Short mmCIF file of C-alpha atoms and ligand atoms in Angstrom, two decimals:
data_model
loop_
_atom_site.label_atom_id
_atom_site.label_comp_id
_atom_site.label_asym_id
_atom_site.label_seq_id
_atom_site.Cartn_x
_atom_site.Cartn_y
_atom_site.Cartn_z
CA MET A 1 75.20 96.06 62.17
CA LYS A 2 73.06 98.35 64.30
CA ILE A 3 74.87 100.73 66.64
CA PHE A 4 73.50 101.38 70.11
CA VAL A 5 75.24 103.75 72.50
CA ASP A 6 75.98 102.27 75.91
CA THR A 7 75.44 105.27 78.17
CA ALA A 8 72.88 107.14 80.24
CA VAL A 9 74.56 110.52 79.67
CA LEU A 10 72.12 112.56 77.59
CA GLU A 11 74.77 114.77 75.95
CA GLU A 12 76.58 111.67 74.65
CA ILE A 13 73.36 110.21 73.25
CA LEU A 14 72.56 113.50 71.52
CA GLU A 15 76.01 113.66 69.91
CA VAL A 16 75.65 110.15 68.47
CA LYS A 17 72.14 111.05 67.28
CA LYS A 18 73.54 114.13 65.49
CA LEU A 19 76.05 111.90 63.70
CA GLY A 20 73.07 110.02 62.25
CA ILE A 21 74.21 106.59 63.40
CA LEU A 22 72.08 106.04 66.50
CA ASP A 23 70.01 102.86 66.37
CA GLY A 24 69.30 102.58 70.10
CA VAL A 25 70.49 103.11 73.67
CA THR A 26 71.39 100.74 76.48
CA THR A 27 71.66 101.71 80.13
CA ASN A 28 72.25 99.89 83.38
CA PRO A 29 72.24 100.98 87.05
CA THR A 30 76.00 101.68 86.94
CA LEU A 31 75.68 103.92 83.88
CA VAL A 32 72.70 105.79 85.38
CA SER A 33 74.60 106.34 88.65
CA LYS A 34 77.42 108.00 86.65
CA THR A 35 75.02 110.74 85.44
CA GLY A 36 74.53 111.97 89.01
CA LYS A 37 70.82 112.42 88.22
CA PRO A 38 67.90 110.69 89.92
CA TRP A 39 67.11 107.49 88.01
CA LYS A 40 63.65 108.58 86.85
CA GLU A 41 64.88 111.93 85.57
CA ALA A 42 67.79 110.37 83.65
CA ILE A 43 65.56 107.78 81.96
CA SER A 44 62.72 110.22 81.13
CA GLU A 45 65.19 112.63 79.50
CA ILE A 46 66.57 109.83 77.34
CA LEU A 47 63.11 108.64 76.32
CA LYS A 48 62.10 112.20 75.40
CA GLU A 49 65.09 112.55 73.05
CA VAL A 50 64.94 108.99 71.74
CA PRO A 51 61.23 108.20 71.39
CA ASP A 52 61.45 105.85 68.41
CA LYS A 53 64.47 103.59 68.90
CA PRO A 54 64.97 100.83 71.49
CA VAL A 55 66.11 102.10 74.91
CA SER A 56 67.11 99.38 77.38
CA VAL A 57 66.34 100.04 81.04
CA GLU A 58 67.27 97.51 83.72
CA VAL A 59 65.11 96.08 86.51
CA VAL A 60 66.53 96.22 90.02
CA ALA A 61 64.42 93.47 91.57
CA THR A 62 66.08 90.06 91.62
CA ASP A 63 63.03 87.87 92.31
CA CYS A 64 60.66 86.68 89.58
CA GLU A 65 57.53 88.49 90.77
CA GLY A 66 59.41 91.72 91.45
CA MET A 67 61.04 91.62 88.01
CA LYS A 68 57.70 91.02 86.30
CA ARG A 69 56.09 93.89 88.19
CA GLU A 70 58.97 96.27 87.35
CA ALA A 71 59.06 95.09 83.74
CA LYS A 72 55.40 96.00 83.27
CA GLU A 73 55.93 99.39 84.93
CA LEU A 74 58.99 100.17 82.81
CA ALA A 75 57.21 99.14 79.61
CA GLU A 76 54.56 101.77 80.43
CA LEU A 77 57.21 104.52 80.14
CA GLY A 78 57.34 104.21 76.35
CA LYS A 79 56.63 101.83 73.48
CA ASN A 80 60.39 101.75 72.73
CA VAL A 81 61.41 100.68 76.25
CA VAL A 82 63.25 97.36 76.38
CA VAL A 83 63.43 95.81 79.83
CA LYS A 84 66.83 94.44 80.80
CA ILE A 85 66.54 91.32 82.93
CA PRO A 86 69.54 89.41 84.32
CA CYS A 87 70.21 85.86 83.17
CA THR A 88 69.26 84.13 86.40
CA GLU A 89 66.70 81.42 87.10
CA ASP A 90 64.20 84.06 88.28
CA GLY A 91 65.03 86.30 85.32
CA LEU A 92 64.43 83.59 82.72
CA ARG A 93 61.24 82.52 84.47
CA ALA A 94 60.02 86.13 84.58
CA ILE A 95 60.46 86.42 80.79
CA SER A 96 58.64 83.11 80.11
CA GLU A 97 55.77 84.11 82.36
CA LEU A 98 55.47 87.59 80.83
CA HIS A 99 55.15 85.84 77.45
CA ARG A 100 52.62 83.32 78.67
CA GLU A 101 50.54 86.10 80.22
CA GLY A 102 50.62 87.98 76.90
CA ALA A 103 52.30 91.06 78.42
CA ASN A 104 53.54 93.48 75.78
CA VAL A 105 57.10 93.79 77.12
CA LYS A 106 60.29 93.72 75.04
CA THR A 107 63.17 92.13 76.93
CA ASN A 108 66.97 92.15 76.86
CA VAL A 109 68.63 89.32 78.79
CA THR A 110 71.70 90.87 80.37
CA LEU A 111 74.80 89.65 82.21
CA VAL A 112 75.26 86.84 79.69
CA PHE A 113 78.67 85.18 79.71
CA SER A 114 78.14 81.84 77.95
CA PRO A 115 76.52 80.39 74.81
CA LEU A 116 74.25 78.23 76.98
CA GLN A 117 72.88 81.27 78.78
CA ALA A 118 72.22 82.80 75.35
CA LEU A 119 70.50 79.60 74.19
CA LEU A 120 68.12 79.80 77.15
CA ALA A 121 67.48 83.51 76.56
CA ALA A 122 66.32 82.66 73.04
CA LYS A 123 64.24 79.70 74.27
CA VAL A 124 62.26 81.92 76.67
CA GLY A 125 61.58 84.35 73.81
CA ALA A 126 63.77 87.31 74.77
CA THR A 127 63.81 90.12 72.21
CA TYR A 128 67.55 90.68 72.73
CA VAL A 129 70.47 88.94 74.43
CA SER A 130 73.55 90.78 75.69
CA PRO A 131 76.81 88.85 75.95
CA PHE A 132 79.43 90.89 77.87
CA ILE A 133 82.63 90.67 75.82
CA GLY A 134 84.98 92.83 77.91
CA ARG A 135 84.09 91.21 81.21
CA ILE A 136 84.75 87.75 79.71
CA ASP A 137 88.15 88.98 78.46
CA ASP A 138 88.79 90.35 81.97
CA ILE A 139 88.77 86.82 83.38
CA SER A 140 91.17 85.63 80.66
CA TYR A 141 88.59 83.94 78.44
CA ASP A 142 87.78 85.03 74.90
CA GLY A 143 84.66 87.21 74.81
CA LEU A 144 84.51 87.24 71.03
CA GLN A 145 84.71 83.45 70.90
CA VAL A 146 81.60 83.33 73.10
CA VAL A 147 79.83 85.78 70.77
CA GLU A 148 80.85 83.74 67.72
CA GLU A 149 79.33 80.58 69.23
CA ILE A 150 76.11 82.45 70.05
CA VAL A 151 75.89 83.73 66.44
CA ASP A 152 76.38 80.15 65.16
CA ILE A 153 73.78 78.64 67.51
CA TYR A 154 71.21 81.33 66.72
CA GLN A 155 71.75 80.92 62.97
CA PHE A 156 71.61 77.14 63.19
CA TYR A 157 68.23 77.14 64.92
CA GLY A 158 66.85 80.30 63.33
CA PHE A 159 66.22 82.07 66.66
CA GLU A 160 64.75 85.54 66.30
CA THR A 161 66.35 86.95 69.45
CA GLU A 162 68.81 89.68 68.38
CA ILE A 163 72.36 89.63 69.72
CA ILE A 164 73.63 92.83 71.34
CA ALA A 165 77.42 92.63 71.81
CA ALA A 166 77.92 94.48 75.11
CA SER A 167 80.79 95.39 77.43
CA ILE A 168 82.74 96.65 74.44
CA ARG A 169 86.04 98.19 75.47
CA HIS A 170 87.81 99.18 72.25
CA VAL A 171 87.42 99.56 68.48
CA ASP A 172 88.81 96.14 67.72
CA HIS A 173 85.91 94.57 69.64
CA VAL A 174 83.56 96.50 67.32
CA ARG A 175 85.44 95.49 64.15
CA ARG A 176 85.40 91.83 65.07
CA CYS A 177 81.71 91.91 66.04
CA ALA A 178 80.89 93.39 62.63
CA ALA A 179 82.95 90.66 60.93
CA LEU A 180 81.01 88.00 62.88
CA GLY A 181 77.68 89.39 61.68
CA VAL A 182 76.49 90.37 65.16
CA ASP A 183 73.09 92.12 64.94
CA ILE A 184 73.93 95.01 67.25
CA ALA A 185 76.93 96.41 69.12
CA THR A 186 76.25 98.63 72.11
CA ILE A 187 79.27 100.87 72.25
CA PRO A 188 80.53 103.36 74.84
CA PHE A 189 80.59 106.96 73.55
CA LYS A 190 84.39 107.17 73.79
CA VAL A 191 84.78 104.12 71.52
CA ILE A 192 82.26 105.46 68.96
CA LYS A 193 84.43 108.56 68.62
CA GLN A 194 87.51 106.40 68.10
CA MET A 195 85.75 104.57 65.25
CA TYR A 196 85.98 107.51 62.85
CA LYS A 197 89.32 108.90 64.00
CA HIS A 198 92.38 107.90 61.96
CA PRO A 199 95.78 109.64 61.99
CA LEU A 200 96.12 109.21 58.21
CA THR A 201 92.77 110.98 57.71
CA ASP A 202 94.06 113.96 59.77
CA ILE A 203 97.43 114.04 57.96
CA GLY A 204 95.76 113.65 54.56
CA LEU A 205 93.24 116.41 55.28
CA GLU A 206 95.96 118.81 56.44
CA ARG A 207 97.83 118.21 53.17
CA PHE A 208 94.70 118.70 51.03
CA VAL A 209 93.88 121.97 52.81
CA LYS A 210 97.45 123.29 52.18
CA ASP A 211 97.42 122.15 48.54
CA ALA A 212 94.01 123.73 47.99
CA GLU A 213 95.48 127.05 49.15
CA LYS A 214 98.52 126.61 46.85
CA ALA A 215 96.24 125.83 43.91
CA GLY A 216 94.04 128.82 44.73
CA ILE A 217 91.00 126.57 45.14
CA SER A 218 88.20 128.23 47.05
CA ILE A 219 84.44 127.97 47.07
O1 G3P B 301 75.76 97.10 78.46
C1 G3P B 301 76.48 96.45 79.50
C2 G3P B 301 77.85 97.03 79.54
O2 G3P B 301 77.70 98.38 79.77
C3 G3P B 301 78.81 96.53 80.56
O3 G3P B 301 80.03 97.12 80.22
O4 G3P B 301 82.30 97.94 80.55
O5 G3P B 301 80.74 97.68 82.53
O6 G3P B 301 81.70 95.68 81.37
P1 G3P B 301 81.26 97.10 81.22
#
């Protein structure tokens, strides 16, 4: 499973990169607003540090023509830019038309909450689809169940669109996505840190350090 970090905060992206596990970055207008930086500055800094892995950047237009125009402009910012387009009628149409026109734009259909939305995202040829697990759980449905159905449908028909499990809130979401064979999980920085922390690792390490001293082991 590929690991993307779901943030626009450069320091967080750099820390995940240093760990050697960064496969990509996803942003959205909310995440960019949290950086306190102007949009263009925040995105350019990310693209400078991550020039060779997919970086999702979202359109703000909501009409088909506006989305297509923005998508082409965003794609110019870097060959690794993936344009996030919402799963609306205009959004799906924008992706189909970009394809038909032969535009070289990678797309990520966002704000996906049902298997049928994901089916349509694949049909229009999206590069990625992003089901929002946490927000589905928030309305008392089962976000992981939705992801499982999408995985099954995509496997059944051999769609090439990659599934990005998004709106991940805790480590158990990540564990269950991995068990379902999801292509990618885009994970908040805080949750990535929780993935390697374990109290038994800390206790075990403390004991080994003490016992190494007792045994006179040093290097
Ligand atoms: O990538 C989309 C994701 O960031 C949404 O997460 O926590 O705002 O539901 P959340």
